[in-house]
XYZ file of C-alpha atoms in Angstrom:
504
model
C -17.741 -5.012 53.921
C -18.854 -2.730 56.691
C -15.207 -1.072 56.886
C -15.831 -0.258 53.257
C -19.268 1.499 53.864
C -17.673 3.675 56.255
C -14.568 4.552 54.030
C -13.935 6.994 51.398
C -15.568 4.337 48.841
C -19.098 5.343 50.463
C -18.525 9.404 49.182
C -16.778 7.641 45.650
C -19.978 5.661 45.066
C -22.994 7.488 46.545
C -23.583 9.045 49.853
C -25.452 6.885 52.691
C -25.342 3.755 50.652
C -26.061 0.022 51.999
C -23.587 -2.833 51.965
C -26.309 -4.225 49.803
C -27.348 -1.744 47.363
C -23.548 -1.093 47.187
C -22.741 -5.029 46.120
C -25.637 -5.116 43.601
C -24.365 -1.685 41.814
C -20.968 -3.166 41.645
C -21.652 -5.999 40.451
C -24.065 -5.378 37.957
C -21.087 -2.515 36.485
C -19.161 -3.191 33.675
C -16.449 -5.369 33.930
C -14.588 -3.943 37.569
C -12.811 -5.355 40.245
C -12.060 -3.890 43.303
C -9.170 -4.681 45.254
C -7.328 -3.694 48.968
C -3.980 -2.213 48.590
C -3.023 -4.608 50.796
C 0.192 -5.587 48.602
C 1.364 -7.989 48.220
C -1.398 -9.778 48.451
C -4.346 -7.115 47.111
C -7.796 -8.834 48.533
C -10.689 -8.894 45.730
C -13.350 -7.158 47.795
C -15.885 -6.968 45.152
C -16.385 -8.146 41.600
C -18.546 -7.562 38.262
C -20.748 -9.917 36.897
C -19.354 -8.974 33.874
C -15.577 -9.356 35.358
C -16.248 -13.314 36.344
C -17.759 -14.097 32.800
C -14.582 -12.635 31.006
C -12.636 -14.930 33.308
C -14.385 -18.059 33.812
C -14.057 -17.621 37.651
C -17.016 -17.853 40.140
C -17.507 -15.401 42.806
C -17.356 -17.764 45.425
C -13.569 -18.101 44.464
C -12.715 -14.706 44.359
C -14.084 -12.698 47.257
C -11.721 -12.522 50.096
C -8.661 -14.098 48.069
C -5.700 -12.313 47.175
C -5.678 -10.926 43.441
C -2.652 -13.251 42.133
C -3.658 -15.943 43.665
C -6.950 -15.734 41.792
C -5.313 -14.319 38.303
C -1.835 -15.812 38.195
C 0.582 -13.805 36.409
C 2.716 -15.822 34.003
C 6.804 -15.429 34.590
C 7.377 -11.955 35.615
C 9.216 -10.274 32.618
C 11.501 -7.124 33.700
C 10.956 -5.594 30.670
C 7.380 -5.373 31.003
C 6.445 -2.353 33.013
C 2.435 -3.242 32.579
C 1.986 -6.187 34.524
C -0.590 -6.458 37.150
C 1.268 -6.498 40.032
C 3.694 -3.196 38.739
C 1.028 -1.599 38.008
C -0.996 -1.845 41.223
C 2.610 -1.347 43.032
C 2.619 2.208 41.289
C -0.715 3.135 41.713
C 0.029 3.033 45.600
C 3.141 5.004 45.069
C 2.120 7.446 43.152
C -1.485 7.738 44.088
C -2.079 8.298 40.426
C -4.010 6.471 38.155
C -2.172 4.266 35.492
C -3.867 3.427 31.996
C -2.953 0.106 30.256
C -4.023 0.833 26.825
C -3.664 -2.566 25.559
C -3.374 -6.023 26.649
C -4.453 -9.758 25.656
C -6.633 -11.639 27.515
C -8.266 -14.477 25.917
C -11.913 -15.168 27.311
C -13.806 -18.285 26.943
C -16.493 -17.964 24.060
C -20.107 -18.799 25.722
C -21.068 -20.849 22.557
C -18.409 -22.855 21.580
C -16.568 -22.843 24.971
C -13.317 -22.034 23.569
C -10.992 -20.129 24.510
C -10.658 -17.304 21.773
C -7.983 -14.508 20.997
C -8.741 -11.038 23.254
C -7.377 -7.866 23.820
C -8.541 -5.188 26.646
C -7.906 -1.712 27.790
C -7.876 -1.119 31.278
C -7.572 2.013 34.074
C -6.211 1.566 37.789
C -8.014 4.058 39.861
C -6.719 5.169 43.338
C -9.410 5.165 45.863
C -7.534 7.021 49.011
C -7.998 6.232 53.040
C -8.594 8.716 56.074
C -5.042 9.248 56.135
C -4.838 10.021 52.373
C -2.600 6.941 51.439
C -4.165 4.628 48.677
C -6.749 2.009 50.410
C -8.535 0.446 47.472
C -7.800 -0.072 43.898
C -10.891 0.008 41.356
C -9.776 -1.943 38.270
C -12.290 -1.531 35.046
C -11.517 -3.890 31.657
C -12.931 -3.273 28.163
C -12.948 -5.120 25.456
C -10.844 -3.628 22.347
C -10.360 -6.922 20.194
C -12.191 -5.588 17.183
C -9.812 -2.541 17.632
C -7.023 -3.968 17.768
C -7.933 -6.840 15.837
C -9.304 -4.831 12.217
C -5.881 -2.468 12.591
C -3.669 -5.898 12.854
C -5.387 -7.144 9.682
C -4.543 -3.299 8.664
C -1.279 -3.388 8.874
C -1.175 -7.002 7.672
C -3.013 -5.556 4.390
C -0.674 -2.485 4.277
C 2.518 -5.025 4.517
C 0.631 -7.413 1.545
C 0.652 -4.284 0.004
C 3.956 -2.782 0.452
C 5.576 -6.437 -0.632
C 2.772 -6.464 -3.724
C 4.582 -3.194 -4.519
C 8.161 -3.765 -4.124
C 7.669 -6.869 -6.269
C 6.466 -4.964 -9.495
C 8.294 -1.672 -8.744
C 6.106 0.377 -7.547
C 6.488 3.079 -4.949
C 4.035 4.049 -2.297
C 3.214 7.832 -1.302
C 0.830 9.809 0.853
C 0.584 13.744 0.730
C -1.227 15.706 3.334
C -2.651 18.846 1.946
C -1.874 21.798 1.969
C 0.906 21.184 4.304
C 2.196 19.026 1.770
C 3.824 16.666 4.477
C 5.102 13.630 2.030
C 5.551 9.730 3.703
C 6.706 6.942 1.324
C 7.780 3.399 0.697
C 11.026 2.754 0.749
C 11.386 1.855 -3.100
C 10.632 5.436 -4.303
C 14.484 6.351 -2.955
C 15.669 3.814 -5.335
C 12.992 4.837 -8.166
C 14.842 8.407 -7.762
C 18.481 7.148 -7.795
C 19.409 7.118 -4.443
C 21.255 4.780 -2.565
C 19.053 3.141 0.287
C 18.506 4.829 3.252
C 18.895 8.202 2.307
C 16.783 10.831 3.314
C 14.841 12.905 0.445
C 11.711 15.097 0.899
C 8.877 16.763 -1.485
C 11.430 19.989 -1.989
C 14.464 17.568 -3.198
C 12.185 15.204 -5.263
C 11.075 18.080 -7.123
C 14.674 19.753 -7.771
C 15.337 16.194 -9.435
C 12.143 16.803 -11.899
C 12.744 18.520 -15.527
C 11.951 21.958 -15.295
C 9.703 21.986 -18.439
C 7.895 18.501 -16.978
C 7.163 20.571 -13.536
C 6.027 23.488 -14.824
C 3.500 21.897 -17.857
C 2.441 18.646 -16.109
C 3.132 18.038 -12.669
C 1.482 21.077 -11.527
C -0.918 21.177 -13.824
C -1.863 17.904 -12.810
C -1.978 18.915 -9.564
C -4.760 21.697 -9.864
C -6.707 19.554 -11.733
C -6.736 16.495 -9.639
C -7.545 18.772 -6.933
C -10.778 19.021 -8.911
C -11.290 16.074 -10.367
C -9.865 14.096 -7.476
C -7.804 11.569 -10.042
C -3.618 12.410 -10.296
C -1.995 10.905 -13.037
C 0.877 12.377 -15.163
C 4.395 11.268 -16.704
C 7.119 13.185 -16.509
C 11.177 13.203 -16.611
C 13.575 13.403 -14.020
C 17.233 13.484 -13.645
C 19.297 10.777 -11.050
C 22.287 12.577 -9.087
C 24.457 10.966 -11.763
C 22.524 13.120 -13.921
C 20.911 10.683 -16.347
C 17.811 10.880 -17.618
C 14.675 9.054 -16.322
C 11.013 8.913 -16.595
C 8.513 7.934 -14.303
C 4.540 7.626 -14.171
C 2.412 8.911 -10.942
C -1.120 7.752 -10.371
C -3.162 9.341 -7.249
C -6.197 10.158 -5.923
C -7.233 13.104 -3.816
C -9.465 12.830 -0.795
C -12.056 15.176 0.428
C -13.521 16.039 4.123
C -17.201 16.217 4.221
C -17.092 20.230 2.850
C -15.427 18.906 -0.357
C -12.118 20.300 0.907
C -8.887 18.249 -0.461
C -7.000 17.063 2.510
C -4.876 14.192 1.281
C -3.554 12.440 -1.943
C -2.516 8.586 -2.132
C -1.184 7.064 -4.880
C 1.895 5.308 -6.224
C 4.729 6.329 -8.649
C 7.226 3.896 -10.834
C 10.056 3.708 -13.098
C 9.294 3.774 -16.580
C 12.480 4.733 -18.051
C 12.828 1.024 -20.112
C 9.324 1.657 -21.556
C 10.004 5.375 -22.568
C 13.404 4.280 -24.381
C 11.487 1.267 -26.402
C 9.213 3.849 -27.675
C 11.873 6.161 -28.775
C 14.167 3.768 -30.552
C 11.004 2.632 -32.030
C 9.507 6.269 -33.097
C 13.419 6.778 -34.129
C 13.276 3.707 -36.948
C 9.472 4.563 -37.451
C 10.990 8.640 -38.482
C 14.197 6.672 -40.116
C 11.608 4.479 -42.279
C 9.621 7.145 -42.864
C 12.397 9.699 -44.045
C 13.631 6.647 -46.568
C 10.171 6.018 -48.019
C 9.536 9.585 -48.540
C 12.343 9.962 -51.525
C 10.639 6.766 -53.831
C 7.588 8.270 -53.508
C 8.366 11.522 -54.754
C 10.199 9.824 -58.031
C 7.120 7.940 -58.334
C 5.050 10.594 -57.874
C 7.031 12.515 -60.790
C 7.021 10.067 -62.798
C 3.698 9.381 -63.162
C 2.826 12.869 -63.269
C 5.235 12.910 -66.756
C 3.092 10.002 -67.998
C 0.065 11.982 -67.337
C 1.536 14.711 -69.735
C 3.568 12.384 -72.225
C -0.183 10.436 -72.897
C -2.344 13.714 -72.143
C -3.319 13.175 -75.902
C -4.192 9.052 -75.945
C -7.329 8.211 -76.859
C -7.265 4.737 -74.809
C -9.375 5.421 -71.521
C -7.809 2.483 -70.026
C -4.139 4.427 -69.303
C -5.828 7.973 -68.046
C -7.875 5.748 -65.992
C -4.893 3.874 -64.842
C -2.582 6.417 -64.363
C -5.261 8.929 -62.527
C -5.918 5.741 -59.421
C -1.970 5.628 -59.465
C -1.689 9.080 -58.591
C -4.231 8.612 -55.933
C -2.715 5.643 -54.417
C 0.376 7.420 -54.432
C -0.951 10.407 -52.752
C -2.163 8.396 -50.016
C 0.988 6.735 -49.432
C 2.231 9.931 -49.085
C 0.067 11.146 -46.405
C 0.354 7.985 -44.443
C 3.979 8.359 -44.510
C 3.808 12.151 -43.027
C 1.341 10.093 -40.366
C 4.414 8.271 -39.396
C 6.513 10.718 -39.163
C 4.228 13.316 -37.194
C 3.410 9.703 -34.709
C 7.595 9.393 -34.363
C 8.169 13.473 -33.682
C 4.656 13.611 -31.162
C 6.406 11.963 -27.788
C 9.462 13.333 -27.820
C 7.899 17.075 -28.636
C 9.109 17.605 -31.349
C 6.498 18.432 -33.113
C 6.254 22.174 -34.026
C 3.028 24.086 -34.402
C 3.721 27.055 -36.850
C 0.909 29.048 -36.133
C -1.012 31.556 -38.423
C -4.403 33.347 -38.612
C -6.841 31.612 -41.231
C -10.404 31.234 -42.121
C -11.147 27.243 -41.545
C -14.300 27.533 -43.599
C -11.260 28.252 -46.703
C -9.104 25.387 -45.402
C -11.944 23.219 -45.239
C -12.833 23.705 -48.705
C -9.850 22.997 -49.962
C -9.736 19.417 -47.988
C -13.090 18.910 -49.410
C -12.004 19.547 -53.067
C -8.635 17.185 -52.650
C -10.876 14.706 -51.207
C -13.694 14.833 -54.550
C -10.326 14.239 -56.300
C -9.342 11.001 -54.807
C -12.717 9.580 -54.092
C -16.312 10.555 -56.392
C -17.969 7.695 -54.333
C -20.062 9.840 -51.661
C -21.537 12.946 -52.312
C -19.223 15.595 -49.838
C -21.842 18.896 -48.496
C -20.277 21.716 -47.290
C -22.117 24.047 -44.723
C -19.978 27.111 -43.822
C -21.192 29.632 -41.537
C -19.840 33.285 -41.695
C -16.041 34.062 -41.173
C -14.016 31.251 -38.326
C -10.750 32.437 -38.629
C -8.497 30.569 -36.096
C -4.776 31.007 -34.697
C -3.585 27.486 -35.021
C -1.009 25.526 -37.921
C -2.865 25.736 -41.147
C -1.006 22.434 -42.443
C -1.929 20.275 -39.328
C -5.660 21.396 -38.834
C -5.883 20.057 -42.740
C -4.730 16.922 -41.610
C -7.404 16.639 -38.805
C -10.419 17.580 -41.299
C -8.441 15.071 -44.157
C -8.773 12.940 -41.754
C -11.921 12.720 -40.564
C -13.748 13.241 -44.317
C -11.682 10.323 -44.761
C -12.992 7.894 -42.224
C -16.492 9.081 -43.300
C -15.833 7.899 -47.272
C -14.027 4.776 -45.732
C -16.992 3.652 -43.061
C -19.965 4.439 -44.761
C -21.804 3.149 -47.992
C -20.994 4.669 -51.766
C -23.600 7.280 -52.763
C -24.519 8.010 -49.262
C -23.620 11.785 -47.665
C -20.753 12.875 -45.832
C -21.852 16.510 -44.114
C -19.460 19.058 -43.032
C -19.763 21.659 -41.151
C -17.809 24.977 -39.786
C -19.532 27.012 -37.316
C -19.214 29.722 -34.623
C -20.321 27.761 -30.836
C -21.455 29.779 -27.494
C -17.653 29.323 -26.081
C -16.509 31.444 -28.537
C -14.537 28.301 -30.259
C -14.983 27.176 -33.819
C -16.878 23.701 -34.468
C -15.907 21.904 -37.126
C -18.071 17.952 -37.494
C -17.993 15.466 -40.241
C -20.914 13.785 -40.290
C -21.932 10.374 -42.217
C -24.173 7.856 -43.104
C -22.145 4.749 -42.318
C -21.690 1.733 -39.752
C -21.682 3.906 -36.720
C -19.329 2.933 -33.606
C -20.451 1.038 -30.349
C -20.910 3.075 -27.408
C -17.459 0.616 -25.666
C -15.274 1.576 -28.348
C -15.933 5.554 -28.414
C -13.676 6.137 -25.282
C -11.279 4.535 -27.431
C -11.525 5.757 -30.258
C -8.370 8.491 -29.958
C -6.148 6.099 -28.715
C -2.874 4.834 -30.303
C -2.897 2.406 -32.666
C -6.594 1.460 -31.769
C -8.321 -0.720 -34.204
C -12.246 -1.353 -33.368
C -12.504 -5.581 -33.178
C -15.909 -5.813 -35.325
C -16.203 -7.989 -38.001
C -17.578 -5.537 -40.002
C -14.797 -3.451 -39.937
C -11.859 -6.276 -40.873
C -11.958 -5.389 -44.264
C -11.413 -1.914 -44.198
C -7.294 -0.651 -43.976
C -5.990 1.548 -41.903
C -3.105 1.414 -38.740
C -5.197 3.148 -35.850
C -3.363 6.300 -36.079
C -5.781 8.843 -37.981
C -7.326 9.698 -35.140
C -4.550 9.178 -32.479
C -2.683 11.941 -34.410
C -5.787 14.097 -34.607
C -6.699 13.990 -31.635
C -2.843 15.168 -29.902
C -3.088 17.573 -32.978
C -6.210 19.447 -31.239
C -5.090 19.056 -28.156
C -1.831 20.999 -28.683
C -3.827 23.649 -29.976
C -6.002 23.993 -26.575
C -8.551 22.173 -28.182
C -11.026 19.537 -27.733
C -12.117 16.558 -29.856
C -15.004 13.787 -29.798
C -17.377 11.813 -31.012
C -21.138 10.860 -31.296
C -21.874 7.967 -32.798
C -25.088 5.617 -33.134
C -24.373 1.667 -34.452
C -26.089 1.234 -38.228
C -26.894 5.039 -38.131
C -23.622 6.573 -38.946
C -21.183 8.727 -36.136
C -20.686 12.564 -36.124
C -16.959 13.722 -35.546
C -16.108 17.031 -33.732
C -13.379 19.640 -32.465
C -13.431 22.751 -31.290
C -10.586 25.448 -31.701
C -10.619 28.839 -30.229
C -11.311 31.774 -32.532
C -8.930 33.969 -32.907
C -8.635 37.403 -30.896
């Protein structure tokens, strides 16, 4: 080792070093091995402790032997431009150092004494001569198996994934932001009509989405999932055939540590059989509707003749009789409008005809039609000054109808229904309906709005209805810029709001 002291490898280590102190750096280092570019043979002239423990060879066997014939290389493949020996070959032609970022090398585990699955990084490090030509190689090894190892089972999760996906029809897409650089799973070309293979981007994606759906929802969901961080919409969009299809998008948004949105993940699929179910169904629903709306009025008609034919009978029995017709009537009316509103809400077409009102007036008059058909709770009106609103007059009705009628219906006879009109600090108008009754649970008030939702409590089974007050109420309000809720306590009765701006 005395040729080594006196070599350039004395000023690379430390100046004025011993053989001794020398050996005992080295080979307390992490794992290194130093070799003579003496090819082909490349002498080990020192090695790490750690070096020998990675693999399982003793010192004894390694000093003064040539690399190869210490580490056989398996069968030299000419493809591979990383092995050992072509990489030490290039480091003494080019006097450069060469990087392998990643290779396996399994090591013996010092518990079990197995041999167990390992991948390294590695750097070749020309250490030059006098004469400037490459004299020694330094070789260092670390250990990247829990690298490469977590983005294998990565990649094995992302292809689970991506076959999870393509199985139930679901397309995968990432969205930097604001760059709004798009990448995607293969199945969203086919989710847009396109044949495989062909290339789309964000800007042709969106020339295939309805003008009206990109202008009201998709960028409108945009902004606010770039708040909320949650990106969900549905929306139409046209094939190049030019048919028409629907999809659903679900997303969330991620954040850097300032709060700043710098990504957006989610998924997108087809939805076009589900969209057409619901439209041949809203189209018998409006059909049905339209054909029990005729009988009705007859009925209607005719018992309002009775009412004026027997005006003068003195038997109670038939004024009683023909009064609860009338009001049974009169709510199969209004469920029938229900239906046909429910059919005309999806497909948009239902129309707001706006005017300016007072809602204290209009809720008056729901109060009185309500006393009419029902003297079983005692109704209390509390108006507040003047509420006028810009909204339809006809469909607001519906929404307080409806909710003084879910008061009468779930809570006891002779107990109070409250209503209320009043003027809020958002400059809206806050209308509540307020009873005695069973109250909702705290699970079922999310709920509550949806279509068609029926709350599963026995004490409720008796009571009639098709879950779609409320559904309809609630897109009513909505459509008008509003909002609508609920408070509720179980046994203690529930309080129903919305809020409607007041009119400039």
């Amino acid at each position: 080792m005395t040729d080594i002291l006196h070599s350039p490898i004395t000023d690379y280590t430390a100046d004025n070093l011993t053989e001794g102190l020398f050996r005992v750096l080295f080979e307390k280092s992490p794992g290194s091995i130093l070799v003579k570019a003496d090819a082909p043979h490349f002498t080990i002239v020192a090695v790490s402790d750690t070096y020998l423990q990675v693999t399982s060879v003793r010192r004894e066997d390694a000093i003064g032997r040539g690399f190869f014939a210490v580490f056989p290389e398996d069968k030299d493949d000419p493809a591979d431009e990383y092995t050992a020996r072509k990489v030490f070959t290039r480091v003494i032609r080019t006097c450069d150092k060469v990087d392998v970022q990643v290779y396996r090398y399994d090591a013996v585990n010092d518990i079990t004494h197995l041999r167990e699955e390992h991948y390294w990084s590695c750097s070749n490090i020309p250490i030059p001569g006098d004469g400037g030509n490459v004299e020694y190689i330094l070789n260092t090894i670390v250990d990247i198996s829990g690298e490469v190892k977590a983005k294998k089972t990565a990649i094995e999760s992302e292809d689970r994934l991506l076959l999870a996906a393509e199985a139930t029809g679901l397309a995968i897409w990432d969205l930097s932001i604001p760059q709004t650089d798009l990448s995607f799973s293969p199945q969203l070309i086919a989710i847009f009509g396109h044949a495989p293979d062909t290339a789309i981007t964000l800007s042709s994606i969106r020339n295939q989405v309805h003008a009206d759906d990109m202008q009201n929802i998709i960028l409108k969901s945009y902004h606010e999932a770039l708040i909320t961080g949650r990106y969900t919409y549905e929306a139409r969009i046209f094939w190049p055939d030019d048919s028409l299809h629907w999809i659903r998008v679900k997303g969330i948004v991620l954040y850097t540590e300032n709060k700043v949105p710098y990504r957006m993940l989610g998924t997108i699929v087809d939805i076009t059989e589900t969209k057409r179910d619901d439209i041949r169904k809203n189209d018998f629903i409006a059909m049905a509707s339209h054909e029990l709306k005729t009988p009705l009025t007859s009925l209607k008609a005719y018992i309002q003749l009775l009412e004026v034919k027997l005006s003068g009978a003195t038997d109670p029995f038939i004024k009683t009789a023909l009064v609860k017709a009338g009001n049974q009537v009169n709510k199969m009316t209004a469920l029938v409008h229900s239906f046909l509103d429910l059919s005309r809400l999806e497909p948009g077409k239902l129309q707001l005809k706006r005017t300016v009102f007072d809602i204290n007036r209009l809720a008056e008059e729901r109060i009185n039609d309500s006393r009419m058909i029902t003297g079983t709770h005692a109704l209390v009106f509390n108006p507040i000054g003047v509420c006028n609103v810009n909204a339809d007059r006809e469909k607001i009705g519906q929404v307080i109808g409806n909710f003084i009628s879910n008061a009468i219906k779930y809570s006891p006879k002779g107990s109070i229904v409250s209503i209320r009109c009043e003027i809020a600090d958002n400059n809206c108008v806050e209308v509540s309906v307020t009873d005695e009754g069973i109250g909702i649970k705290s699970k079922d008030q999310d709920k509550i709005f949806q279509r068609f939702y029926r709350v599963d409590d026995t004490d409720k089974k008796h009571i009639s209805g098709f879950g779609i007050g409320l559904y309809l109420s609630s897109e009513i309000i909505q459509r008008h810029k509003g909002k609508i809720w609920v408070k509720s306590t179980p046994g203690k009765g529930s309080a129903f709001f919305f809020s409607l701006p007041l009119a400039v």
